[in-house]
C-alpha positions in Angstrom: 171.3 17.5 32.3 172.3 21.1 33.0 175.7 22.4 34.2 174.6 22.6 37.8 173.4 18.9 37.8 176.6 18.0 36.0 179.0 19.5 38.5 177.0 18.1 41.5 176.8 14.5 40.0 180.4 14.3 39.0 181.8 16.2 42.0 183.4 18.9 40.0 184.8 21.8 42.1 185.3 24.4 39.4 184.2 24.8 35.7 185.9 27.4 33.7 184.5 28.0 30.2 186.6 30.1 27.9 184.6 32.9 26.1 186.9 33.2 23.1 185.0 36.2 21.6 185.3 38.3 24.7 188.7 36.8 25.8 187.5 36.0 29.4 186.5 33.0 31.5 183.1 32.3 32.9 183.9 30.4 36.1 181.5 28.3 38.1 182.8 27.4 41.5 180.9 24.9 43.7 181.2 25.0 47.5 183.9 22.3 47.4 187.5 22.7 48.1 190.3 21.3 46.0 193.4 19.7 47.6 195.5 22.1 45.3 194.5 25.1 43.4 197.8 25.2 41.5 196.4 23.9 38.2 193.4 26.4 38.4 195.9 29.3 39.2 198.3 28.4 36.4 195.7 27.6 33.6 193.0 30.2 34.5 193.9 32.8 37.0 197.4 33.6 35.8 196.7 32.3 32.2 194.4 33.7 29.4 191.9 32.5 27.1 194.2 32.6 24.1 196.8 30.4 25.7 194.2 28.0 27.0 192.7 27.6 23.5 196.1 27.1 22.0 196.6 24.1 24.3 193.8 22.2 22.5 194.6 23.2 18.9 195.8 20.0 17.2 195.7 18.0 20.5 193.9 14.7 21.3 191.2 15.6 23.7 190.5 15.6 26.6 193.8 17.1 27.7 194.5 16.1 31.4 196.7 17.7 33.9 197.3 16.5 37.5 198.7 18.1 40.7 198.5 15.5 43.5 194.8 14.5 43.9 193.7 17.6 42.0 192.9 17.1 38.3 192.0 19.4 35.4 190.5 18.1 32.2 190.4 20.5 29.2 187.6 19.7 26.8 186.4 21.3 23.6 182.6 21.5 24.0 182.1 22.7 20.5 184.1 24.7 17.9 185.4 27.7 19.6 184.2 26.6 23.1 186.9 25.3 25.6 185.9 24.1 29.0 188.3 23.2 32.0 186.9 20.9 34.7 188.7 20.9 38.1 188.2 18.2 40.7 189.9 15.8 43.1 190.1 12.1 42.7 192.3 9.1 43.5 192.1 7.0 40.3 195.0 5.2 38.6 196.0 6.5 35.1 193.8 4.2 33.1 190.7 4.8 35.3 191.3 8.5 35.2 191.7 8.5 31.4 188.4 6.6 30.9 186.7 9.0 33.4 188.1 12.1 31.6 186.7 10.6 28.3 183.3 10.2 29.9 183.2 13.7 31.3 184.3 15.0 27.8 181.5 13.3 26.1 178.9 14.5 28.6 180.0 18.1 28.7 179.5 18.3 24.9 175.8 17.6 25.4 175.3 20.2 28.1 173.7 23.5 27.0 
């Protein structure tokens, strides 16, 4: 599965991959709106790669943030590769945690 197939299959609105070496984000936005862009703005637009990477150091992953129906899962794809997935969903906490674990496992296999 490639990244385009992944975002389509799992209804991901935005993928932001941190390029640690160049200290910038590579953003893939699908033609899908989020209920709220607050998480994306705080973590990516108004944030930076260094602070995003610091959020995963020593943490249990995936890291999950929510803002209403809008969600962000922060995954570590490989050593030095951090990916943020933004999407909307209406799951309870347990369902969402299991879904986040599934997405985290899948994103590690995508080239």
